[in-house]
Short mmCIF file of C-alpha atoms in Angstrom, two decimals:
data_model
loop_
_atom_site.label_atom_id
_atom_site.label_comp_id
_atom_site.label_asym_id
_atom_site.label_seq_id
_atom_site.Cartn_x
_atom_site.Cartn_y
_atom_site.Cartn_z
CA UNK A 1 23.11 -20.16 23.61
CA UNK A 2 20.18 -22.32 25.24
CA UNK A 3 17.69 -24.02 23.11
CA UNK A 4 13.90 -23.51 23.30
CA UNK A 5 11.47 -25.96 21.56
CA UNK A 6 8.60 -23.34 21.49
CA UNK A 7 10.54 -21.10 19.28
CA UNK A 8 12.44 -21.04 15.99
CA UNK A 9 14.51 -19.24 13.52
CA UNK A 10 12.29 -16.91 11.93
CA UNK A 11 13.40 -13.99 9.12
CA UNK A 12 13.23 -10.50 10.72
CA UNK A 13 14.63 -8.76 8.00
CA UNK A 14 15.79 -9.20 4.35
CA UNK A 15 17.30 -7.51 1.59
CA UNK A 16 17.14 -9.06 -1.87
CA UNK A 17 20.44 -9.16 -3.66
CA UNK A 18 21.78 -8.88 -7.12
CA UNK A 19 24.75 -9.43 -9.06
CA UNK A 20 27.30 -6.56 -10.22
CA UNK A 21 27.62 -8.44 -13.35
CA UNK A 22 24.65 -7.94 -15.04
CA UNK A 23 24.08 -6.17 -18.18
CA UNK A 24 21.80 -3.56 -16.87
CA UNK A 25 23.37 -1.06 -14.21
CA UNK A 26 20.79 1.05 -12.39
CA UNK A 27 23.63 2.17 -10.17
CA UNK A 28 27.43 2.48 -9.48
CA UNK A 29 29.19 -0.76 -9.06
CA UNK A 30 31.94 -1.20 -6.19
CA UNK A 31 33.89 -3.50 -4.32
CA UNK A 32 35.61 -2.54 -0.95
CA UNK A 33 39.55 -2.78 0.03
CA UNK A 34 41.12 -1.84 3.46
CA UNK A 35 38.04 -0.48 4.43
CA UNK A 36 35.66 -0.46 7.32
CA UNK A 37 31.77 -0.80 6.12
CA UNK A 38 29.13 0.00 8.43
CA UNK A 39 25.00 -0.56 7.56
CA UNK A 40 22.11 -0.28 9.40
CA UNK A 41 19.10 -2.94 9.30
CA UNK A 42 15.73 -2.23 10.99
CA UNK A 43 14.19 -5.04 12.48
CA UNK A 44 10.45 -6.13 11.13
CA UNK A 45 10.00 -8.47 14.00
CA UNK A 46 11.43 -9.50 17.42
CA UNK A 47 12.61 -12.55 19.18
CA UNK A 48 15.08 -14.02 22.18
CA UNK A 49 17.80 -14.30 19.85
CA UNK A 50 19.45 -12.90 16.64
CA UNK A 51 21.71 -14.43 13.46
CA UNK A 52 22.73 -12.36 10.43
CA UNK A 53 22.97 -13.43 7.03
CA UNK A 54 26.00 -12.06 4.77
CA UNK A 55 26.07 -13.33 1.00
CA UNK A 56 28.87 -13.64 -1.46
CA UNK A 57 26.50 -15.48 -4.01
CA UNK A 58 27.56 -13.12 -6.93
CA UNK A 59 31.15 -12.43 -5.85
CA UNK A 60 34.02 -13.63 -8.34
CA UNK A 61 36.50 -13.60 -5.05
CA UNK A 62 36.41 -15.26 -1.59
CA UNK A 63 34.94 -12.75 0.62
CA UNK A 64 37.66 -12.37 3.55
CA UNK A 65 35.92 -10.58 6.49
CA UNK A 66 38.69 -9.51 9.14
CA UNK A 67 35.93 -9.07 11.67
CA UNK A 68 32.18 -8.21 12.11
CA UNK A 69 30.66 -6.56 14.64
CA UNK A 70 26.82 -5.77 15.85
CA UNK A 71 25.69 -2.98 18.02
CA UNK A 72 22.39 -0.87 18.37
CA UNK A 73 22.52 2.23 16.23
CA UNK A 74 21.79 5.61 17.78
CA UNK A 75 22.04 8.09 14.94
CA UNK A 76 24.07 8.51 11.55
CA UNK A 77 26.85 5.55 11.84
CA UNK A 78 26.95 5.82 15.80
CA UNK A 79 26.29 3.09 17.82
CA UNK A 80 25.20 2.88 21.42
CA UNK A 81 28.07 2.63 24.13
CA UNK A 82 28.03 -0.89 25.84
CA UNK A 83 26.04 -2.77 22.87
CA UNK A 84 29.05 -3.11 20.36
CA UNK A 85 29.11 -7.34 20.03
CA UNK A 86 31.71 -9.27 18.03
CA UNK A 87 29.92 -11.53 15.50
CA UNK A 88 31.28 -14.90 15.16
CA UNK A 89 30.88 -17.39 11.92
CA UNK A 90 31.41 -21.16 12.89
CA UNK A 91 33.33 -19.72 16.41
CA UNK A 92 35.52 -17.58 14.11
CA UNK A 93 35.62 -13.68 14.30
CA UNK A 94 37.89 -13.59 11.32
CA UNK A 95 36.48 -16.01 8.32
CA UNK A 96 35.80 -16.01 4.51
CA UNK A 97 32.67 -16.59 2.78
CA UNK A 98 33.20 -18.62 -0.46
CA UNK A 99 32.45 -17.60 -3.84
CA UNK A 100 28.57 -18.05 -4.23
CA UNK A 101 27.96 -19.15 -0.92
CA UNK A 102 25.98 -17.31 2.04
CA UNK A 103 27.16 -17.28 5.51
CA UNK A 104 25.04 -17.31 8.83
CA UNK A 105 26.60 -15.88 12.10
CA UNK A 106 26.31 -17.59 15.23
CA UNK A 107 23.41 -16.54 17.16
CA UNK A 108 23.80 -13.56 19.69
CA UNK A 109 21.29 -13.84 22.95
CA UNK A 110 18.96 -11.08 23.44
CA UNK A 111 15.86 -9.40 23.25
CA UNK A 112 14.96 -7.73 19.88
CA UNK A 113 11.86 -6.16 18.91
CA UNK A 114 10.42 -4.77 15.75
CA UNK A 115 11.72 -1.39 14.69
CA UNK A 116 15.26 -2.04 16.46
CA UNK A 117 18.01 -0.57 14.34
CA UNK A 118 21.14 -2.47 14.37
CA UNK A 119 24.35 -1.14 12.97
CA UNK A 120 26.47 -4.15 11.33
CA UNK A 121 29.97 -3.34 10.77
CA UNK A 122 32.41 -5.18 8.46
CA UNK A 123 36.33 -4.80 8.45
CA UNK A 124 37.30 -5.71 4.93
CA UNK A 125 41.05 -6.20 4.91
CA UNK A 126 41.59 -7.53 1.13
CA UNK A 127 39.99 -6.21 -2.30
CA UNK A 128 36.53 -7.85 -2.49
CA UNK A 129 35.91 -7.52 -6.24
CA UNK A 130 32.53 -6.10 -7.03
CA UNK A 131 30.26 -6.93 -4.41
CA UNK A 132 26.94 -8.84 -4.14
CA UNK A 133 24.60 -5.75 -3.50
CA UNK A 134 20.94 -4.67 -2.84
CA UNK A 135 19.77 -1.46 -5.15
CA UNK A 136 17.42 0.47 -3.46
CA UNK A 137 17.81 -0.34 0.49
CA UNK A 138 16.78 3.08 1.06
CA UNK A 139 19.16 3.33 4.27
CA UNK A 140 22.21 5.25 4.17
CA UNK A 141 25.42 3.09 4.63
CA UNK A 142 29.06 4.31 5.37
CA UNK A 143 32.26 3.05 4.83
CA UNK A 144 35.90 4.89 5.75
CA UNK A 145 39.32 3.64 4.95
CA UNK A 146 41.17 1.31 7.49
CA UNK A 147 39.82 -0.60 10.13
CA UNK A 148 37.34 1.10 12.28
CA UNK A 149 35.39 -2.14 13.35
CA UNK A 150 34.68 -0.65 16.69
CA UNK A 151 34.59 3.21 16.14
CA UNK A 152 31.47 4.43 18.13
CA UNK A 153 30.48 6.68 14.98
CA UNK A 154 32.47 6.81 11.47
CA UNK A 155 30.81 10.28 11.03
CA UNK A 156 33.34 12.92 10.47
CA UNK A 157 36.19 10.34 9.62
CA UNK A 158 38.45 11.60 7.05
CA UNK A 159 37.46 9.52 3.99
CA UNK A 160 33.89 8.78 4.99
CA UNK A 161 31.66 7.58 2.17
CA UNK A 162 28.21 7.62 2.31
CA UNK A 163 26.43 4.71 0.48
CA UNK A 164 23.24 4.61 -1.35
CA UNK A 165 23.39 0.77 -1.75
CA UNK A 166 23.72 -2.17 0.58
CA UNK A 167 26.41 -4.67 0.45
CA UNK A 168 26.79 -8.35 1.60
CA UNK A 169 23.87 -8.34 3.80
CA UNK A 170 20.92 -10.74 2.64
CA UNK A 171 19.11 -10.77 6.07
CA UNK A 172 18.71 -11.21 9.75
CA UNK A 173 16.63 -14.15 11.79
CA UNK A 174 15.25 -13.93 15.08
CA UNK A 175 14.32 -16.82 17.68
CA UNK A 176 10.47 -16.21 17.60
CA UNK A 177 7.46 -18.23 18.92
CA UNK A 178 6.89 -21.22 16.98
CA UNK A 179 4.04 -20.58 14.73
CA UNK A 180 4.84 -16.86 14.13
CA UNK A 181 3.19 -15.89 10.82
CA UNK A 182 5.79 -14.24 8.63
CA UNK A 183 4.76 -12.96 4.87
CA UNK A 184 7.36 -12.36 2.26
CA UNK A 185 6.81 -9.38 0.12
CA UNK A 186 8.18 -10.61 -3.02
CA UNK A 187 8.36 -8.38 -6.00
CA UNK A 188 9.49 -5.19 -7.54
CA UNK A 189 10.28 -1.56 -6.68
CA UNK A 190 6.85 -1.31 -5.45
CA UNK A 191 7.78 -3.47 -2.62
CA UNK A 192 11.54 -2.30 -2.56
CA UNK A 193 10.11 1.24 -1.98
CA UNK A 194 11.70 3.05 -4.80
CA UNK A 195 10.27 6.69 -4.64
CA UNK A 196 9.74 6.51 -0.94
CA UNK A 197 11.68 8.62 1.54
CA UNK A 198 15.35 7.57 2.28
CA UNK A 199 16.08 6.43 6.04
CA UNK A 200 12.57 6.67 6.81
CA UNK A 201 10.86 3.31 6.46
CA UNK A 202 7.88 4.41 4.68
CA UNK A 203 7.87 1.21 1.97
CA UNK A 204 4.92 -0.40 1.46
CA UNK A 205 6.02 -3.44 3.93
CA UNK A 206 6.92 -1.16 6.53
CA UNK A 207 3.48 0.72 6.57
CA UNK A 208 1.51 -2.84 6.29
CA UNK A 209 3.59 -3.81 9.16
CA UNK A 210 2.34 -0.98 11.22
CA UNK A 211 -1.18 -1.58 10.53
CA UNK A 212 -0.52 -5.46 11.50
CA UNK A 213 0.73 -4.30 14.81
CA UNK A 214 -2.20 -1.84 15.25
CA UNK A 215 -4.26 -4.42 14.80
CA UNK A 216 -2.58 -6.76 17.35
CA UNK A 217 -1.14 -9.31 15.10
CA UNK A 218 2.01 -11.03 16.05
CA UNK A 219 2.98 -11.75 12.58
CA UNK A 220 5.02 -9.44 10.07
CA UNK A 221 5.96 -8.77 6.77
CA UNK A 222 9.90 -9.11 5.61
CA UNK A 223 11.01 -7.31 2.06
CA UNK A 224 12.28 -9.31 -0.48
CA UNK A 225 11.27 -6.50 -3.26
CA UNK A 226 13.79 -5.78 -6.03
CA UNK A 227 13.65 -2.91 -7.87
CA UNK A 228 13.50 -3.50 -11.91
CA UNK A 229 12.80 -7.09 -11.36
CA UNK A 230 10.95 -9.15 -13.63
CA UNK A 231 8.38 -12.09 -13.61
CA UNK A 232 9.62 -13.81 -16.55
CA UNK A 233 13.30 -12.34 -17.85
CA UNK A 234 16.42 -12.16 -15.89
CA UNK A 235 18.04 -8.88 -15.00
CA UNK A 236 17.72 -6.51 -12.96
CA UNK A 237 18.49 -9.69 -10.79
CA UNK A 238 17.45 -13.07 -11.38
CA UNK A 239 13.62 -13.41 -12.68
CA UNK A 240 10.97 -14.14 -10.02
CA UNK A 241 10.10 -17.69 -11.02
CA UNK A 242 14.36 -18.43 -10.90
CA UNK A 243 14.40 -16.40 -7.40
CA UNK A 244 11.20 -17.58 -5.74
CA UNK A 245 12.66 -20.79 -3.68
CA UNK A 246 15.40 -18.46 -2.18
CA UNK A 247 13.96 -15.44 -1.69
CA UNK A 248 10.48 -16.59 -0.62
CA UNK A 249 9.55 -20.32 -0.30
CA UNK A 250 13.07 -21.31 1.76
CA UNK A 251 12.88 -18.00 3.93
CA UNK A 252 12.71 -19.32 7.70
CA UNK A 253 9.24 -19.23 9.15
CA UNK A 254 7.48 -17.81 5.98
CA UNK A 255 3.84 -18.63 5.81
CA UNK A 256 2.51 -16.25 3.52
CA UNK A 257 3.56 -14.87 0.18
CA UNK A 258 2.55 -11.44 -1.42
CA UNK A 259 3.77 -10.82 -5.03
CA UNK A 260 3.83 -7.62 -7.54
CA UNK A 261 5.14 -8.66 -10.76
CA UNK A 262 4.74 -7.50 -14.38
CA UNK A 263 5.40 -3.63 -14.54
CA UNK A 264 9.18 -4.21 -15.76
CA UNK A 265 8.17 -7.20 -17.84
CA UNK A 266 6.06 -4.55 -19.91
CA UNK A 267 8.01 -1.55 -19.47
CA UNK A 268 11.94 -2.55 -19.75
CA UNK A 269 11.92 -4.05 -23.11
CA UNK A 270 10.59 -0.87 -24.51
CA UNK A 271 12.88 1.41 -22.36
CA UNK A 272 16.10 -0.61 -23.40
CA UNK A 273 15.25 -0.38 -27.36
CA UNK A 274 14.21 3.37 -27.30
CA UNK A 275 13.55 5.07 -29.39
CA UNK A 276 12.89 1.49 -31.37
CA UNK A 277 9.72 -0.62 -30.41
CA UNK A 278 10.31 -3.85 -28.56
CA UNK A 279 8.29 -7.00 -28.22
CA UNK A 280 6.38 -7.27 -24.66
CA UNK A 281 4.96 -10.37 -23.29
CA UNK A 282 1.25 -10.88 -23.81
CA UNK A 283 -1.51 -11.02 -20.98
CA UNK A 284 -1.10 -15.06 -21.66
CA UNK A 285 2.45 -14.95 -20.86
CA UNK A 286 2.27 -13.02 -17.47
CA UNK A 287 -1.21 -14.82 -16.45
CA UNK A 288 0.83 -18.10 -17.03
CA UNK A 289 3.98 -16.84 -14.99
CA UNK A 290 1.87 -15.75 -12.12
CA UNK A 291 -0.32 -19.10 -12.27
CA UNK A 292 3.19 -20.77 -11.90
CA UNK A 293 4.20 -18.40 -8.96
CA UNK A 294 0.82 -19.22 -7.22
CA UNK A 295 0.77 -23.16 -7.82
CA UNK A 296 4.60 -23.10 -6.59
CA UNK A 297 3.52 -21.16 -3.52
CA UNK A 298 0.65 -23.31 -2.65
CA UNK A 299 2.82 -26.44 -3.01
CA UNK A 300 4.81 -25.39 -0.35
CA UNK A 301 1.89 -25.27 1.75
CA UNK A 302 2.02 -21.17 1.88
CA UNK A 303 -0.50 -18.69 1.23
CA UNK A 304 -0.54 -16.41 -1.89
CA UNK A 305 -1.74 -13.13 -2.28
CA UNK A 306 -1.35 -11.13 -5.41
CA UNK A 307 -1.31 -7.57 -5.85
CA UNK A 308 -2.63 -5.83 -9.06
CA UNK A 309 -0.06 -4.18 -11.57
CA UNK A 310 0.30 -0.64 -10.63
CA UNK A 311 -0.53 2.33 -13.00
CA UNK A 312 2.53 3.67 -15.09
CA UNK A 313 1.04 5.65 -17.77
CA UNK A 314 3.05 9.04 -18.59
CA UNK A 315 6.29 7.74 -16.88
CA UNK A 316 9.36 10.11 -17.59
CA UNK A 317 11.19 6.65 -18.45
CA UNK A 318 11.17 6.98 -22.29
CA UNK A 319 9.88 4.01 -24.21
CA UNK A 320 8.74 2.53 -20.88
CA UNK A 321 4.96 3.00 -21.19
CA UNK A 322 3.33 2.14 -24.20
CA UNK A 323 -0.49 1.35 -25.24
CA UNK A 324 0.28 -2.30 -25.63
CA UNK A 325 1.63 -2.55 -22.30
CA UNK A 326 -0.83 -0.67 -20.72
CA UNK A 327 -3.96 -2.83 -22.30
CA UNK A 328 -2.01 -6.05 -21.01
CA UNK A 329 -1.87 -4.52 -17.74
CA UNK A 330 -5.26 -3.73 -17.50
CA UNK A 331 -6.07 -7.65 -18.96
CA UNK A 332 -4.04 -9.08 -16.10
CA UNK A 333 -5.67 -7.11 -13.58
CA UNK A 334 -8.89 -8.22 -14.62
CA UNK A 335 -7.85 -11.77 -14.10
CA UNK A 336 -6.34 -11.06 -10.85
CA UNK A 337 -9.53 -9.44 -9.85
CA UNK A 338 -11.77 -11.98 -11.10
CA UNK A 339 -13.09 -15.83 -10.21
CA UNK A 340 -9.92 -17.38 -12.26
CA UNK A 341 -7.04 -16.26 -10.26
CA UNK A 342 -5.28 -18.68 -8.45
CA UNK A 343 -4.29 -16.66 -5.83
CA UNK A 344 -6.12 -16.92 -1.95
CA UNK A 345 -6.45 -13.00 -2.23
CA UNK A 346 -5.52 -9.51 -3.82
CA UNK A 347 -4.83 -6.36 -3.05
CA UNK A 348 -5.89 -3.54 -5.77
CA UNK A 349 -2.39 -1.74 -6.13
CA UNK A 350 -3.76 -0.34 -9.54
CA UNK A 351 -7.06 1.23 -7.75
CA UNK A 352 -5.61 2.39 -4.71
CA UNK A 353 -3.06 4.65 -6.32
CA UNK A 354 -4.97 5.35 -9.92
CA UNK A 355 -6.01 9.08 -10.97
CA UNK A 356 -9.56 8.55 -11.07
CA UNK A 357 -9.65 10.66 -14.20
CA UNK A 358 -6.88 8.37 -16.07
CA UNK A 359 -6.99 5.13 -14.37
CA UNK A 360 -3.84 4.03 -15.97
CA UNK A 361 -1.50 6.70 -14.21
CA UNK A 362 -0.56 7.27 -10.79
CA UNK A 363 -2.66 10.08 -9.07
CA UNK A 364 -0.31 13.17 -8.53
CA UNK A 365 -1.16 13.04 -4.79
CA UNK A 366 0.72 9.54 -4.56
CA UNK A 367 3.22 10.03 -7.63
CA UNK A 368 6.85 9.94 -6.51
CA UNK A 369 7.61 12.13 -9.66
CA UNK A 370 8.46 9.89 -12.30
CA UNK A 371 4.86 8.33 -12.93
CA UNK A 372 6.34 4.79 -12.26
CA UNK A 373 6.85 4.72 -8.61
CA UNK A 374 4.80 6.00 -5.50
CA UNK A 375 5.66 8.32 -2.93
CA UNK A 376 5.42 7.83 0.58
CA UNK A 377 1.51 9.02 0.81
CA UNK A 378 1.26 6.22 -2.23
CA UNK A 379 2.79 3.74 -0.28
CA UNK A 380 0.38 4.13 2.58
CA UNK A 381 -2.52 3.95 0.10
CA UNK A 382 -0.84 0.51 -0.95
CA UNK A 383 -0.74 -0.56 2.70
CA UNK A 384 -4.18 0.41 3.32
CA UNK A 385 -5.50 -1.53 0.52
CA UNK A 386 -4.52 -4.79 1.98
CA UNK A 387 -7.77 -6.52 3.63
CA UNK A 388 -6.07 -7.89 6.91
CA UNK A 389 -9.04 -10.44 7.27
CA UNK A 390 -7.91 -12.00 4.11
CA UNK A 391 -4.08 -11.81 4.77
CA UNK A 392 -4.45 -13.70 7.86
CA UNK A 393 -1.10 -12.94 9.47
#
């Protein structure tokens, strides 16, 4: 491909991945053997070329890929005629991703834009073992027996399975104008979008991108939310301080990092121990962790924006909400709103979706139904709470 000194590789899509070998399993774990896997990604921004990232970070077997194709998606598992393109990795159409590693495809020239939906199809001839995966992609995937790498659609194929999880894909980059501003939404399920409508792109980062485009910004947000992720403790996923470099600071083109952490640090211990009580972090513990996040983001030369810890009183998950945890969340939020916060700006998620009559719980209009996650309207309220002038994307 041609090179362009005025353009550079920039993240256009991200999907935070986790290990299938953790103690806490939120979804059914799986691998693939002699199957075709077709998954959909939607670009957050565009450029003049594109490359795909595949991950075998947590696999225990080398990931043998018999072929990979990229096409524009029509609907369901269908692809647009004439757009199906073989992906090469190091010049090869058949390749292996070693255990613990990531592979980046050779670039595909073309014009790619925000909102483009692309179908990535993988032919997996050998047993992959349990796969490196994303928990809540909110994007239906498809798998069928045998080699259907170039099939125009998998819909109606015998043995078709629809997948609620995403497998092996960690991101896509585009060749975008140098200096494009990119924010990484680095957090938990409130960024991941748990509670919003599947296949509808109604997550907080999606809706913030809509606002940015409407305001004429040429930058965008990529989503590294990870449901049930914690600031200080591993599982689900490596804790935020452990995954910060890989999932935020090292993302190509990143200039800003938005964070939302604390909910799961306060809730998961009690949920796991229920009906017994469990120790939880103090406000000082979380403040120290958040300060370390901000300091490391700043040391990388990036802008750090915080969001207050969302309300969760009366969640249906037994043991998750405790008076002690609610009190810690309030204290942390007061600190984030105050002069001592090390962040460059903050968005007040808690205030945006709280019930005015009981600010520690989500307003009924914004509640997904579990008292812990917001629905589509709630995600819009979160996106609307961001001051675009302060965000500076």
